[in-house]
CSV table of C-alpha atoms in Angstrom, one decimal:
chain,number,residue,atom,x,y,z
P,1,MET,CA,95.5,71.2,111.6
P,2,THR,CA,94.2,74.0,110.0
P,3,PHE,CA,95.7,77.8,109.5
P,4,GLY,CA,94.0,80.6,107.9
P,5,ILE,CA,95.9,83.3,106.0
P,6,ILE,CA,93.5,86.7,105.4
P,7,TYR,CA,95.2,89.2,103.0
P,8,PRO,CA,94.4,92.9,102.4
P,9,MET,CA,93.3,92.1,98.7
P,10,VAL,CA,94.0,89.9,95.9
P,11,ASN,CA,97.5,90.7,94.8
P,12,ALA,CA,100.3,88.8,93.0
P,13,THR,CA,102.6,89.5,95.9
P,14,TYR,CA,100.2,87.4,98.1
P,15,GLU,CA,99.5,84.7,95.6
P,16,MET,CA,103.4,84.1,95.8
P,17,VAL,CA,103.2,84.4,99.5
P,18,THR,CA,100.0,81.7,99.7
P,19,GLU,CA,102.4,79.1,97.3
P,20,LYS,CA,105.3,79.3,99.7
P,21,ALA,CA,103.1,78.8,102.8
P,22,GLU,CA,101.3,75.9,101.0
P,23,ALA,CA,104.4,74.3,100.7
P,24,ALA,CA,105.4,74.8,104.0
P,25,ALA,CA,102.3,73.6,105.3
P,26,LYS,CA,102.3,70.3,103.2
P,27,ASP,CA,105.6,69.3,105.0
P,28,HIS,CA,103.6,69.3,108.2
P,29,ASN,CA,99.8,68.0,106.7
P,30,ILE,CA,98.5,71.4,107.3
P,31,GLN,CA,95.6,72.6,105.8
P,32,LEU,CA,95.1,76.0,104.4
P,33,LEU,CA,92.3,78.3,104.4
P,34,VAL,CA,93.3,81.4,102.6
P,35,GLN,CA,90.6,84.3,102.4
P,36,ALA,CA,91.2,87.8,100.1
P,37,PRO,CA,88.7,90.3,99.3
P,38,ASP,CA,88.7,91.6,95.6
P,39,GLU,CA,89.6,94.7,97.2
P,40,ALA,CA,90.6,96.1,100.3
P,41,ASN,CA,87.9,95.8,102.4
P,42,LEU,CA,88.0,96.1,106.4
P,43,GLU,CA,84.3,94.4,106.9
P,44,GLN,CA,85.5,91.4,105.0
P,45,GLN,CA,88.3,91.1,107.0
P,46,ILE,CA,86.5,91.0,110.0
P,47,ARG,CA,84.0,88.4,108.7
P,48,PHE,CA,86.9,86.1,107.4
P,49,MET,CA,88.4,86.5,111.4
P,50,GLU,CA,84.9,85.8,112.7
P,51,LEU,CA,84.3,82.6,110.2
P,52,MET,CA,87.7,81.0,111.1
P,53,ILE,CA,87.2,81.6,114.9
P,54,LYS,CA,83.6,79.8,114.4
P,55,ARG,CA,85.4,77.1,112.4
P,56,GLY,CA,87.8,76.8,115.1
P,57,VAL,CA,91.2,76.6,113.0
P,58,ASP,CA,94.3,76.1,114.7
P,59,GLY,CA,96.0,79.3,113.8
P,60,ILE,CA,95.4,82.7,111.8
P,61,ALA,CA,97.7,84.7,109.9
P,62,ILE,CA,96.3,88.5,109.0
P,63,ALA,CA,97.8,91.3,107.3
P,64,PRO,CA,95.2,94.1,108.9
P,65,VAL,CA,94.0,96.7,106.9
P,66,ASP,CA,93.3,98.8,109.8
P,67,PRO,CA,95.0,98.0,113.2
P,68,LYS,CA,92.2,99.4,115.4
P,69,ALA,CA,89.3,98.3,114.0
P,70,LEU,CA,90.7,94.6,113.8
P,71,VAL,CA,91.6,94.6,117.6
P,72,SER,CA,88.5,93.2,119.1
P,73,VAL,CA,88.0,90.3,116.7
P,74,ILE,CA,92.0,89.6,117.0
P,75,ASN,CA,91.5,89.4,120.7
P,76,LYS,CA,88.4,87.4,120.3
P,77,ALA,CA,90.1,84.6,118.7
P,78,VAL,CA,93.3,84.9,120.8
P,79,SER,CA,90.9,84.3,123.7
P,80,GLN,CA,89.4,81.3,122.4
P,81,GLY,CA,92.9,80.0,122.1
P,82,ILE,CA,93.5,80.5,118.7
P,83,PRO,CA,97.1,82.1,117.9
P,84,VAL,CA,97.3,85.1,115.7
P,85,VAL,CA,100.6,86.6,114.0
P,86,CYS,CA,100.2,89.9,111.9
P,87,PHE,CA,102.6,89.8,108.7
P,88,GLU,CA,103.1,92.7,106.5
P,89,SER,CA,101.5,95.6,108.5
P,90,ASP,CA,100.9,95.2,112.4
P,91,SER,CA,98.1,95.8,115.0
P,92,PRO,CA,100.2,96.4,118.0
P,93,ASP,CA,97.3,96.7,120.5
P,94,SER,CA,96.2,93.5,120.1
P,95,ASN,CA,97.0,90.4,121.6
P,96,ARG,CA,98.2,88.7,118.4
P,97,ASP,CA,101.5,86.7,119.2
P,98,ALA,CA,103.9,88.0,116.5
P,99,PHE,CA,104.7,90.0,113.7
P,100,ILE,CA,106.0,88.8,110.9
P,101,GLY,CA,107.8,91.3,108.3
P,102,ALA,CA,110.2,94.1,108.0
P,103,ASP,CA,110.3,97.2,110.1
P,104,ASN,CA,108.0,99.7,107.8
P,105,ARG,CA,109.4,102.9,109.0
P,106,LYS,CA,113.1,101.8,108.2
P,107,THR,CA,111.9,100.6,104.7
P,108,GLY,CA,110.7,104.2,104.3
P,109,THR,CA,114.2,105.4,105.1
P,110,VAL,CA,115.9,102.9,102.5
P,111,ILE,CA,113.6,104.4,99.8
P,112,GLY,CA,114.3,107.6,100.6
P,113,GLN,CA,118.0,106.7,100.5
P,114,THR,CA,117.8,105.0,97.2
P,115,VAL,CA,115.7,107.8,95.9
P,116,ASP,CA,118.6,109.9,97.1
P,117,ARG,CA,121.3,108.2,95.2
P,118,LEU,CA,119.5,108.3,92.0
P,119,LEU,CA,118.6,112.1,91.9
P,120,GLY,CA,122.0,113.4,93.8
P,121,GLY,CA,119.4,114.8,96.6
P,122,LYS,CA,117.7,117.1,94.1
P,123,GLY,CA,114.4,117.0,92.2
P,124,MET,CA,110.6,116.2,92.5
P,125,ILE,CA,108.9,113.2,93.3
P,126,LEU,CA,105.5,111.8,93.3
P,127,VAL,CA,104.2,109.3,95.8
P,128,GLU,CA,101.7,106.7,95.8
P,129,SER,CA,100.4,104.5,98.7
P,130,GLY,CA,97.8,101.8,99.4
P,131,MET,CA,95.3,102.1,102.1
P,132,PRO,CA,95.8,105.2,104.4
P,133,HIS,CA,94.7,103.6,108.0
P,134,MET,CA,97.2,100.2,107.0
P,135,LEU,CA,99.8,101.0,109.4
P,136,GLY,CA,102.4,99.9,107.7
P,137,TYR,CA,102.0,101.9,104.7
P,138,GLY,CA,101.8,105.2,107.2
P,139,GLU,CA,105.2,103.9,108.4
P,140,ARG,CA,106.9,103.6,105.2
P,141,LEU,CA,105.5,107.1,104.4
P,142,ASN,CA,106.9,108.7,107.2
P,143,GLY,CA,110.2,107.2,107.1
P,144,LEU,CA,110.4,108.3,103.5
P,145,GLN,CA,109.2,111.9,104.5
P,146,GLU,CA,111.7,112.1,107.5
P,147,TYR,CA,114.9,111.1,105.4
P,148,LEU,CA,114.5,113.4,102.5
P,149,ALA,CA,113.2,116.3,104.4
P,150,LYS,CA,116.5,116.0,106.9
P,151,HIS,CA,118.9,114.7,104.2
P,152,THR,CA,117.8,115.9,100.6
P,153,GLU,CA,116.5,118.9,98.7
P,154,ILE,CA,114.0,116.4,97.2
P,155,ASP,CA,110.2,117.8,97.1
P,156,ILE,CA,107.5,115.8,96.9
P,157,LEU,CA,105.1,117.0,94.6
P,158,GLU,CA,101.8,115.0,95.9
P,159,ILE,CA,101.1,111.8,97.7
P,160,ARG,CA,97.9,109.9,96.8
P,161,HIS,CA,96.4,106.4,98.1
P,162,ASN,CA,94.7,103.9,95.7
P,163,ASP,CA,92.9,102.1,98.8
P,164,GLY,CA,94.0,98.9,97.5
P,165,ASN,CA,92.5,99.2,94.1
P,166,GLU,CA,94.4,98.4,90.8
P,167,GLU,CA,91.8,100.6,89.0
P,168,SER,CA,92.4,103.7,91.1
P,169,ALA,CA,96.2,103.2,91.4
P,170,ALA,CA,96.5,103.6,87.6
P,171,PHE,CA,93.8,106.5,87.6
P,172,GLN,CA,95.8,108.2,90.3
P,173,LEU,CA,99.0,107.6,89.2
P,174,GLU,CA,97.9,109.1,85.4
P,175,GLN,CA,96.4,112.1,87.0
P,176,MET,CA,99.6,112.7,89.0
P,177,ILE,CA,101.7,112.7,85.8
P,178,THR,CA,99.4,114.8,84.2
P,179,ASP,CA,99.7,117.7,87.0
P,180,HIS,CA,103.1,117.4,87.6
P,181,PRO,CA,104.6,116.4,84.0
P,182,HIS,CA,108.2,117.7,85.1
P,183,PHE,CA,108.4,114.9,88.1
P,184,SER,CA,111.9,113.2,88.6
P,185,ALA,CA,110.8,109.8,89.7
P,186,LEU,CA,107.6,108.0,91.4
P,187,VAL,CA,108.0,106.2,94.8
P,188,ASN,CA,105.6,103.1,95.3
P,189,LEU,CA,105.1,102.3,98.8
P,190,ASP,CA,102.6,99.1,98.2
P,191,PHE,CA,102.2,96.0,96.2
P,192,VAL,CA,99.1,97.5,94.3
P,193,SER,CA,100.7,101.1,93.2
P,194,SER,CA,104.1,99.3,92.1
P,195,SER,CA,102.2,96.7,89.8
P,196,SER,CA,99.9,99.4,88.1
P,197,SER,CA,103.5,101.7,87.5
P,198,VAL,CA,104.3,99.5,85.1
P,199,LEU,CA,101.4,99.3,83.0
P,200,VAL,CA,101.2,103.1,83.2
P,201,TRP,CA,105.1,103.3,82.2
P,202,LYS,CA,104.7,101.1,79.6
P,203,ALA,CA,101.5,102.5,78.1
P,204,LYS,CA,103.0,106.2,78.3
P,205,GLY,CA,106.6,105.1,77.4
P,206,LEU,CA,108.0,106.8,80.4
P,207,THR,CA,111.8,106.9,81.2
P,208,ARG,CA,111.6,108.7,84.5
P,209,TYR,CA,112.7,106.6,87.4
P,210,ASN,CA,110.2,104.2,89.3
P,211,ILE,CA,110.8,103.2,92.4
P,212,ALA,CA,108.7,100.0,93.3
P,213,LEU,CA,107.9,98.2,96.4
P,214,GLY,CA,107.8,94.1,96.6
P,215,PHE,CA,109.1,91.5,94.6
P,216,THR,CA,107.5,89.3,92.2
P,217,PRO,CA,108.6,87.6,89.0
P,218,SER,CA,106.4,90.3,87.1
P,219,LEU,CA,108.2,93.0,88.9
P,220,ALA,CA,111.5,91.3,88.2
P,221,GLN,CA,110.4,91.4,84.7
P,222,ALA,CA,109.9,95.1,84.5
P,223,LEU,CA,113.1,95.8,86.0
P,224,ASP,CA,115.2,94.1,83.3
P,225,ASN,CA,112.7,95.6,80.7
P,226,GLY,CA,113.2,99.2,82.4
P,227,GLN,CA,109.8,99.9,83.8
P,228,ILE,CA,111.1,99.9,87.2
P,229,THR,CA,114.5,101.2,88.1
P,230,ARG,CA,114.8,99.9,92.1
P,231,ILE,CA,112.7,97.4,93.6
P,232,ILE,CA,112.5,97.3,97.5
P,233,SER,CA,111.6,94.1,99.2
P,234,GLN,CA,110.8,93.1,102.5
P,235,ASN,CA,111.7,89.7,101.4
P,236,GLU,CA,108.2,88.8,100.9
P,237,GLN,CA,109.0,85.4,99.5
P,238,ASN,CA,109.7,84.3,103.3
P,239,TRP,CA,106.8,85.4,104.5
P,240,GLY,CA,104.7,82.2,104.0
P,241,ALA,CA,107.2,79.8,105.5
P,242,ASP,CA,107.9,82.0,108.4
P,243,ILE,CA,103.9,82.1,109.1
P,244,ILE,CA,103.3,78.5,108.9
P,245,ASN,CA,106.3,77.9,111.0
P,246,THR,CA,105.4,80.7,113.9
P,247,LEU,CA,101.8,79.7,114.1
P,248,LEU,CA,103.0,75.8,114.3
P,249,LEU,CA,105.1,76.9,117.6
P,250,ARG,CA,102.6,78.9,118.8
P,251,SER,CA,99.7,76.4,118.2
P,252,SER,CA,101.9,73.9,120.3
P,253,ARG,CA,102.5,76.4,123.2
P,254,ILE,CA,105.9,76.9,122.2
P,255,LYS,CA,107.6,80.3,122.3
P,256,SER,CA,108.7,82.3,119.4
P,257,PRO,CA,109.9,85.7,118.8
P,258,GLN,CA,107.2,88.5,119.1
P,259,TRP,CA,108.7,89.8,116.0
P,260,ILE,CA,110.4,87.8,112.8
P,261,ASP,CA,112.1,90.5,111.1
P,262,THR,CA,112.3,89.6,107.4
P,263,ASN,CA,114.7,92.4,106.8
P,264,ILE,CA,114.9,94.8,103.5
P,265,THR,CA,117.0,94.1,99.9
P,266,ILE,CA,117.3,96.4,97.2
P,267,ILE,CA,117.0,95.0,94.0
P,268,GLY,CA,118.8,96.5,90.9
P,269,GLU,CA,121.2,98.5,92.6
P,270,SER,CA,124.8,97.0,92.7
P,271,PRO,CA,126.8,97.6,94.5
P,272,VAL,CA,124.8,98.5,97.7
P,273,PRO,CA,126.4,101.0,99.7
P,274,ALA,CA,128.4,99.8,103.0
P,275,ASP,CA,126.3,101.8,105.6
P,276,HIS,CA,122.8,99.7,104.1
P,277,ASP,CA,121.9,97.0,106.3
P,278,HIS,CA,121.4,94.6,103.3
P,279,SER,CA,120.0,91.2,103.5
P,280,SER,CA,119.7,88.7,100.6
């Protein structure tokens, strides 16, 4: 069997997902066809989907950069008997078989709670995210904004989007720091922002709070070194195996859950408050 995996862009987190997927696929003699644009690109994701449909793969996993624009090609694959699962970010209006990932709105809430505890309910923060059309990113931002507005006196000074581009992420972050030098904390809502913030923190020698999204060995090192204050993980290390196992079930026409919830973990905070749903 051959399964396809389509990422939004090249990133260390997705490389980790691929490694875990390859390990799970090896146990079942499954070949993986992995595609990722160098930068987030809707047209390339559509083209990758079309190529995999034409090739007749046995299943496709995709983290869609635009949930609405990808509906027709996801539905095309499903109509031809190819099961499709979304991971990290969903395309709920499509006929995809399942979604693999954490509740993104709840993730935003957990990030808000984390910032609240760090700042004692007061302060000024900067927020950087990825592609504005990616559903999961919007849900994280909404969850963060709702929590801060309802439970704190923390002000969001500025929100910027990097469109999945590392150079843009660093540039946007440096501009925000220049425009708002008295900020208390930075909140990163995507993988690209998180990794780029480490470079900026190193270059500028910043000691402000820096909250990252997504767990990788490099971010764990940055946490140890003080460039990152907390990591909010959706347990991305489990996505690869979940993708393989879910596609195996669906390609065999065996029912599987429509949502494989990978839950949320806060790394670098101990002890975790009792009122937080913590999954390790």
